[in-house]
Tab-separated table of C-alpha atoms in Angstrom:
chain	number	residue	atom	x	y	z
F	1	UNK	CA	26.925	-29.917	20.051
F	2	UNK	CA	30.507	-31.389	20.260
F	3	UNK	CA	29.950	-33.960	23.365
F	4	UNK	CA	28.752	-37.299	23.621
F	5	UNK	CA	27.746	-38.261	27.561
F	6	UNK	CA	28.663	-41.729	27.487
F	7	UNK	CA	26.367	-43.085	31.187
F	8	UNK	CA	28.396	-45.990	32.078
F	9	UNK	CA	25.852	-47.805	34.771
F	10	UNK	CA	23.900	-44.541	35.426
F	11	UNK	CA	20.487	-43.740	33.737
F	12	UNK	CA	20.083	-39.995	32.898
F	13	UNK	CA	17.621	-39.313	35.639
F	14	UNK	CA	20.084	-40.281	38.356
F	15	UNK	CA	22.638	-37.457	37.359
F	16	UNK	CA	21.414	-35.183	40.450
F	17	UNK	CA	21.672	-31.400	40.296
F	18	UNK	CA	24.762	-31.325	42.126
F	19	UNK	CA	26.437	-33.166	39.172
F	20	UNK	CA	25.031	-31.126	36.551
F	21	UNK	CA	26.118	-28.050	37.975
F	22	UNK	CA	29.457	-28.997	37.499
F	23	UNK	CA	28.698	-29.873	33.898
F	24	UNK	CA	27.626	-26.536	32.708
F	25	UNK	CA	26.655	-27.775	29.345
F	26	UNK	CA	25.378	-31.172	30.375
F	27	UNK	CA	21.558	-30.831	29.221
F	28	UNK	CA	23.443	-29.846	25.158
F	29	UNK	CA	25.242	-32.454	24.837
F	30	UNK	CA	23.790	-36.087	23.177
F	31	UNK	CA	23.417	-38.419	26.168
F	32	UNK	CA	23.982	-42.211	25.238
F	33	UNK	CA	23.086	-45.043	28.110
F	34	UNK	CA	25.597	-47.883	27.705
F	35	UNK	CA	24.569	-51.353	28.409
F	36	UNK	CA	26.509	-54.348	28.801
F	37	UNK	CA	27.463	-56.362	25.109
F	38	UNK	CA	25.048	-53.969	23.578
F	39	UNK	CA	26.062	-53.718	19.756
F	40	UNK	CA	23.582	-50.953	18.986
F	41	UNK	CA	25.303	-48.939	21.985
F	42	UNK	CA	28.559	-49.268	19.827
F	43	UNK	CA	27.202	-48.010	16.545
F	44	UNK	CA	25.043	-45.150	18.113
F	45	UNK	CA	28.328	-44.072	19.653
F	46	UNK	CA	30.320	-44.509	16.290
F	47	UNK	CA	27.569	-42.732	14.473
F	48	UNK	CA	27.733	-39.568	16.644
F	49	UNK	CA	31.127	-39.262	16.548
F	50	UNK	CA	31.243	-38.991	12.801
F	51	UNK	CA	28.699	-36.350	12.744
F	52	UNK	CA	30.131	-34.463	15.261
F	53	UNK	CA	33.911	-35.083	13.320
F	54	UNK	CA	32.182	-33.849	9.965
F	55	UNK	CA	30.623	-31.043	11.649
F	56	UNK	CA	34.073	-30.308	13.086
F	57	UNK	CA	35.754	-30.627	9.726
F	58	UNK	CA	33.544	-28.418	7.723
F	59	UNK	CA	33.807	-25.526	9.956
F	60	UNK	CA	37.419	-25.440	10.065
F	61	UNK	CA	39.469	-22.824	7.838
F	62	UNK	CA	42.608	-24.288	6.091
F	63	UNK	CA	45.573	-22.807	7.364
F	64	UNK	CA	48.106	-25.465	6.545
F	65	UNK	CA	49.750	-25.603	3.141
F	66	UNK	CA	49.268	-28.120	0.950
F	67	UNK	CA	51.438	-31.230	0.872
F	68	UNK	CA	50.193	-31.965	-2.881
F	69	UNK	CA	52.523	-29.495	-4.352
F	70	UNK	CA	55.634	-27.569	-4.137
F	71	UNK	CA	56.298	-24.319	-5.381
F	72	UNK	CA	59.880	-23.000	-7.201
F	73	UNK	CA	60.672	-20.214	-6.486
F	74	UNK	CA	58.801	-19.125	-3.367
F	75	UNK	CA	59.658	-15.279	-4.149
F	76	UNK	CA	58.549	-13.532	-7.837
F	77	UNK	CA	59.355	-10.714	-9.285
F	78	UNK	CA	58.214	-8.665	-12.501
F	79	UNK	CA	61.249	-9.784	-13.742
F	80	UNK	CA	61.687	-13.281	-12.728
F	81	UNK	CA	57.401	-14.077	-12.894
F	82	UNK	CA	57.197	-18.016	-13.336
F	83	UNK	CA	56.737	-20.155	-10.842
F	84	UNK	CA	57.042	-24.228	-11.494
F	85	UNK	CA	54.877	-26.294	-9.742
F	86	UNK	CA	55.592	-29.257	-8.947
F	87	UNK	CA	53.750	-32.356	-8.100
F	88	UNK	CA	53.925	-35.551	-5.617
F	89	UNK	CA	52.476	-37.470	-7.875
F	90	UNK	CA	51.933	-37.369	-11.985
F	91	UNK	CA	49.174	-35.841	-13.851
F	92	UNK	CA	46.580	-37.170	-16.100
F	93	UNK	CA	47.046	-35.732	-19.645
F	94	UNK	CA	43.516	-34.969	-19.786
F	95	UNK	CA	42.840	-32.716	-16.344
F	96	UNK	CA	41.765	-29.865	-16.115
F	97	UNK	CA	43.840	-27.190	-13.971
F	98	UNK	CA	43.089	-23.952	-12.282
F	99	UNK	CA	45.178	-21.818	-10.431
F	100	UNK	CA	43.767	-18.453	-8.489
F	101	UNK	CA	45.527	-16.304	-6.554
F	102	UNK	CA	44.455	-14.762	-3.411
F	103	UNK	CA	45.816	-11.341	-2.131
F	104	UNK	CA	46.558	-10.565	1.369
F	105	UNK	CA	43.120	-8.537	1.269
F	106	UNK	CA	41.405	-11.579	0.269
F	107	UNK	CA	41.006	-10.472	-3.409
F	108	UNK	CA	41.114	-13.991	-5.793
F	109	UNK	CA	42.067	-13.952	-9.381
F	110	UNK	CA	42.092	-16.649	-11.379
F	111	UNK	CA	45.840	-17.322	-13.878
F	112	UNK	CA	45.031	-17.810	-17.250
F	113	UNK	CA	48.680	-18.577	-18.647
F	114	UNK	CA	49.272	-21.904	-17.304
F	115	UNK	CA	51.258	-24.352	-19.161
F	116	UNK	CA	51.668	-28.083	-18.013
F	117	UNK	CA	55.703	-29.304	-18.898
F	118	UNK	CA	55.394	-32.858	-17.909
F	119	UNK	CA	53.294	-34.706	-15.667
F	120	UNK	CA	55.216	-33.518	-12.857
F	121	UNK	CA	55.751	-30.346	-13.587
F	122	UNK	CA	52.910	-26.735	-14.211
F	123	UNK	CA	54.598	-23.320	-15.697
F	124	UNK	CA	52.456	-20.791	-14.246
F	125	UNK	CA	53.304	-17.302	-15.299
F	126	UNK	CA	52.064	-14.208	-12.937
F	127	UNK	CA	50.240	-11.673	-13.996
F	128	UNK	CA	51.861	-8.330	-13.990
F	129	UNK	CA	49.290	-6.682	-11.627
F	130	UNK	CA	50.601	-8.237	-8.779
F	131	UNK	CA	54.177	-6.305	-8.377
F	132	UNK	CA	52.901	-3.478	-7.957
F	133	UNK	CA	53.449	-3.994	-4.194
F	134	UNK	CA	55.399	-6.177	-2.305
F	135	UNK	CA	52.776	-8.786	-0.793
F	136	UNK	CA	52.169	-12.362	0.011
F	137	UNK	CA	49.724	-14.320	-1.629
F	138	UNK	CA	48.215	-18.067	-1.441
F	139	UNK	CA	48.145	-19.915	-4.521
F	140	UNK	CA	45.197	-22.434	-4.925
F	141	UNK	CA	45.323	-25.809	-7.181
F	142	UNK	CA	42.261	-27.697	-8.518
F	143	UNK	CA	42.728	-30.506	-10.243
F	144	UNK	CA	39.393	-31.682	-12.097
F	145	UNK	CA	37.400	-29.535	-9.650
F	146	UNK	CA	38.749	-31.074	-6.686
F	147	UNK	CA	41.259	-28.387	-4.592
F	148	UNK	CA	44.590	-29.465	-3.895
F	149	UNK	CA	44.768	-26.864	-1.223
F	150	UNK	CA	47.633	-23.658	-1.703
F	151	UNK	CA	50.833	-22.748	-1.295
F	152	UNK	CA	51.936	-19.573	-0.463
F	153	UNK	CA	54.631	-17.160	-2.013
F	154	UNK	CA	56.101	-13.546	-1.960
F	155	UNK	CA	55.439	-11.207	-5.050
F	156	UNK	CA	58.441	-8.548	-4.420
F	157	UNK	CA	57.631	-5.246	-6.790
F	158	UNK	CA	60.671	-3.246	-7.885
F	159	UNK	CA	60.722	-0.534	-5.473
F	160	UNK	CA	60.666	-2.958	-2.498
F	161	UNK	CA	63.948	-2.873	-1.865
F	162	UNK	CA	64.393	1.276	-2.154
F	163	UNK	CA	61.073	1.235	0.136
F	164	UNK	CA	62.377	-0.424	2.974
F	165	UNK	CA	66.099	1.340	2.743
F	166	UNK	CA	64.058	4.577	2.901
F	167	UNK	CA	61.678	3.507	5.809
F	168	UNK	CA	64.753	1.790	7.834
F	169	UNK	CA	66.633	5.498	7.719
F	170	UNK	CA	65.876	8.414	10.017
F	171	UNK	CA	66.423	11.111	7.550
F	172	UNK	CA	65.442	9.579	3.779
F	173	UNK	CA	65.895	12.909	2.102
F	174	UNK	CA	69.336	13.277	3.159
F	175	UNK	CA	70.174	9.938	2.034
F	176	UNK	CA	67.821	10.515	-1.205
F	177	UNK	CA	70.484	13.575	-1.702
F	178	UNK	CA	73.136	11.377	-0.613
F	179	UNK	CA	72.627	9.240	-2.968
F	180	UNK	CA	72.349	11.514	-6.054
F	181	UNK	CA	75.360	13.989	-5.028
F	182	UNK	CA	72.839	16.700	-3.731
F	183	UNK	CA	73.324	18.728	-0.897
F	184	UNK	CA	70.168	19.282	1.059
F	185	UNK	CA	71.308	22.615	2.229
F	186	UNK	CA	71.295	24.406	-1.496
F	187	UNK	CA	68.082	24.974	-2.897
């Protein structure tokens, strides 16, 4: 599927048993008999490469960020929800943008409030739905239909920083009690 057998002075019926069985995959894999100054050779070889590079490239996830676009800030808030985008290079006047977010659980949603500053520079605001918990998520660019790839950010929710105080403590309700002059003791 992903192997060319380039036979370099051997025809394909003189690789013997013994070889193949050392080439487990040997009878999957497109066999190509070179000859010598044998242009066609060179282009047959050329042309399965590139299928088997496309092949290769279509199957593969992204997992590396984009080097389109930066992001500022990399952490939201309810508070503080704009982030600026920024790009490498300037932006037709005419485009058209998207941006959709994607949870940690997969779940995309597309922003509607985007605002373009400059050609540099997109003002995307965040929708208020995503504070409610403290999460990453990837956000996606297409420009004219075309993606751009993602970038991805932390949307902190209020009680994030209470949350992990309380789970980093060994008794919370004493320091819940603590905290608001309470003795645990009375009732």
């Amino acid at each position: 599927d992903r192997v060319i057998a380039l036979l370099l002075g051997v025809r394909e019926e003189q690789v013997l048993a013994e070889h193949r069985s050392s080439l487990i995959s040997f009878p999957q894999w497109v066999h190509l008999e070179a000859r010598d100054h044998d242009l066609e050779f060179v282009q047959t070889v050329l042309y399965f490469s590139t299928q088997i590079l496309q092949r290769t490239e279509a199957r593969l996830p992204v997992t590396a960020e984009s080097l389109f676009f930066t992001l500022f800030p990399r952490k939201v808030t309810e508070n503080q929800n704009k982030v600026v985008i920024m790009f490498d290079k300037p932006l037709n006047a005419r485009s058209t943008l998207r941006v959709v977010i994607e949870k940690t659980n997969g779940q995309k949603m597309a922003v509607d409030d985007i605002k373009l500053k400059n050609p540099f520079t997109l003002m995307v605001t965040f929708p208020v739905c995503l504070f409610a918990k403290s999460c990453l998520v990837n956000l996606y660019l297409e420009i004219d239909g075309e993606s751009k790839g993602f970038r991805q950010l932390k949307c902190e929710s209020k009680t994030h920083e209470l949350d992990s105080l309380l789970t980093s403590l060994c008794d919370p309700m004493e320091f819940l009690c603590q905290t608001l002059s309470i003795s645990p003791h009375c009732k």
